[in-house]
């Protein structure tokens, strides 16, 4: 039976990161690229205030599993 997807969202102003932990293959690309943002032991584990939206977008585009994605709210 397929497990239910877990989805968490973290926002930085209009920018929201979507995190689907069950998709993560633990390649650690995120932690290696932006170590000030992603701390697997931190609560919350990502601190979006420590990077610009552009930095976050370019890193998330490189997440190999699709566990991380993002959207921007339209006003
Ligand atoms: S880059 Fe994507 S797949 Fe790799 S650890 Fe981060 S969330 Fe998981």
Short mmCIF file of C-alpha atoms and ligand atoms in Angstrom, two decimals:
data_model
loop_
_atom_site.label_atom_id
_atom_site.label_comp_id
_atom_site.label_asym_id
_atom_site.label_seq_id
_atom_site.Cartn_x
_atom_site.Cartn_y
_atom_site.Cartn_z
CA UNK A 1 0.00 0.00 0.00
CA UNK A 2 1.30 3.42 -0.86
CA UNK A 3 2.18 5.60 2.09
CA UNK A 4 0.52 8.95 2.38
CA UNK A 5 2.68 11.82 1.23
CA UNK A 6 3.98 14.17 3.93
CA UNK A 7 4.21 17.78 2.81
CA UNK A 8 5.68 20.63 4.82
CA UNK A 9 5.99 24.23 3.79
CA UNK A 10 8.44 26.88 4.92
CA UNK A 11 7.91 30.49 3.90
CA UNK A 12 10.16 33.47 3.40
CA UNK A 13 7.87 36.35 2.52
CA UNK A 14 6.15 35.54 -0.76
CA UNK A 15 8.50 32.62 -1.38
CA UNK A 16 7.55 29.19 -0.07
CA UNK A 17 9.64 26.04 -0.03
CA UNK A 18 7.76 22.75 -0.22
CA UNK A 19 9.40 19.77 1.46
CA UNK A 20 8.33 16.19 0.81
CA UNK A 21 10.52 14.14 3.13
CA UNK A 22 9.47 10.76 1.75
CA UNK A 23 10.88 11.69 -1.65
CA UNK A 24 14.29 12.63 -0.29
CA UNK A 25 17.10 10.28 -1.31
CA UNK A 26 19.52 11.90 1.14
CA UNK A 27 21.96 12.94 -1.54
CA UNK A 28 22.72 15.91 0.76
CA UNK A 29 23.04 18.27 -2.18
CA UNK A 30 20.97 20.81 -0.27
CA UNK A 31 23.09 20.65 2.88
CA UNK A 32 26.35 20.81 0.93
CA UNK A 33 25.24 23.70 -1.28
CA UNK A 34 23.68 25.87 1.43
CA UNK A 35 25.02 24.69 4.79
CA UNK A 36 23.76 27.82 6.55
CA UNK A 37 20.20 27.06 5.48
CA UNK A 38 19.88 23.31 5.88
CA UNK A 39 20.72 21.66 9.16
CA UNK A 40 19.36 18.12 9.38
CA UNK A 41 19.50 18.33 13.19
CA UNK A 42 18.01 21.81 13.46
CA UNK A 43 14.44 22.69 14.35
CA UNK A 44 13.22 23.81 11.91
CA UNK A 45 15.77 22.03 9.74
CA UNK A 46 15.84 24.81 7.16
CA UNK A 47 16.48 28.44 7.96
CA UNK A 48 15.38 30.37 4.91
CA UNK A 49 16.52 33.68 6.34
CA UNK A 50 20.13 32.61 5.81
CA UNK A 51 20.02 32.74 1.99
CA UNK A 52 18.48 34.88 -0.72
CA UNK A 53 15.50 33.68 -2.72
CA UNK A 54 17.74 33.40 -5.80
CA UNK A 55 20.21 31.20 -3.92
CA UNK A 56 17.38 29.02 -2.64
CA UNK A 57 15.82 28.66 -6.08
CA UNK A 58 19.06 27.66 -7.77
CA UNK A 59 19.80 25.10 -5.05
CA UNK A 60 16.28 23.64 -5.06
CA UNK A 61 16.41 23.30 -8.84
CA UNK A 62 19.33 20.93 -8.24
CA UNK A 63 17.60 18.68 -5.73
CA UNK A 64 17.87 15.30 -7.47
CA UNK A 65 14.78 13.69 -5.97
CA UNK A 66 12.14 16.40 -6.20
CA UNK A 67 11.78 16.36 -2.41
CA UNK A 68 12.33 20.11 -2.42
CA UNK A 69 10.32 22.46 -4.59
CA UNK A 70 9.03 26.00 -4.27
CA UNK A 71 6.42 28.45 -5.36
CA UNK A 72 5.93 32.18 -5.13
CA UNK A 73 2.63 33.68 -4.09
CA UNK A 74 1.07 36.10 -6.51
CA UNK A 75 -0.29 39.17 -4.89
S1 LIG B 1 19.00 17.79 -2.14
FE1 LIG B 1 16.96 16.88 -2.22
S2 LIG B 1 17.34 14.68 -2.20
FE2 LIG B 1 19.22 15.66 -1.53
S3 LIG B 1 19.08 15.64 0.69
FE3 LIG B 1 18.30 17.60 -0.03
S4 LIG B 1 16.12 17.27 -0.21
FE4 LIG B 1 17.04 15.27 -0.08
#
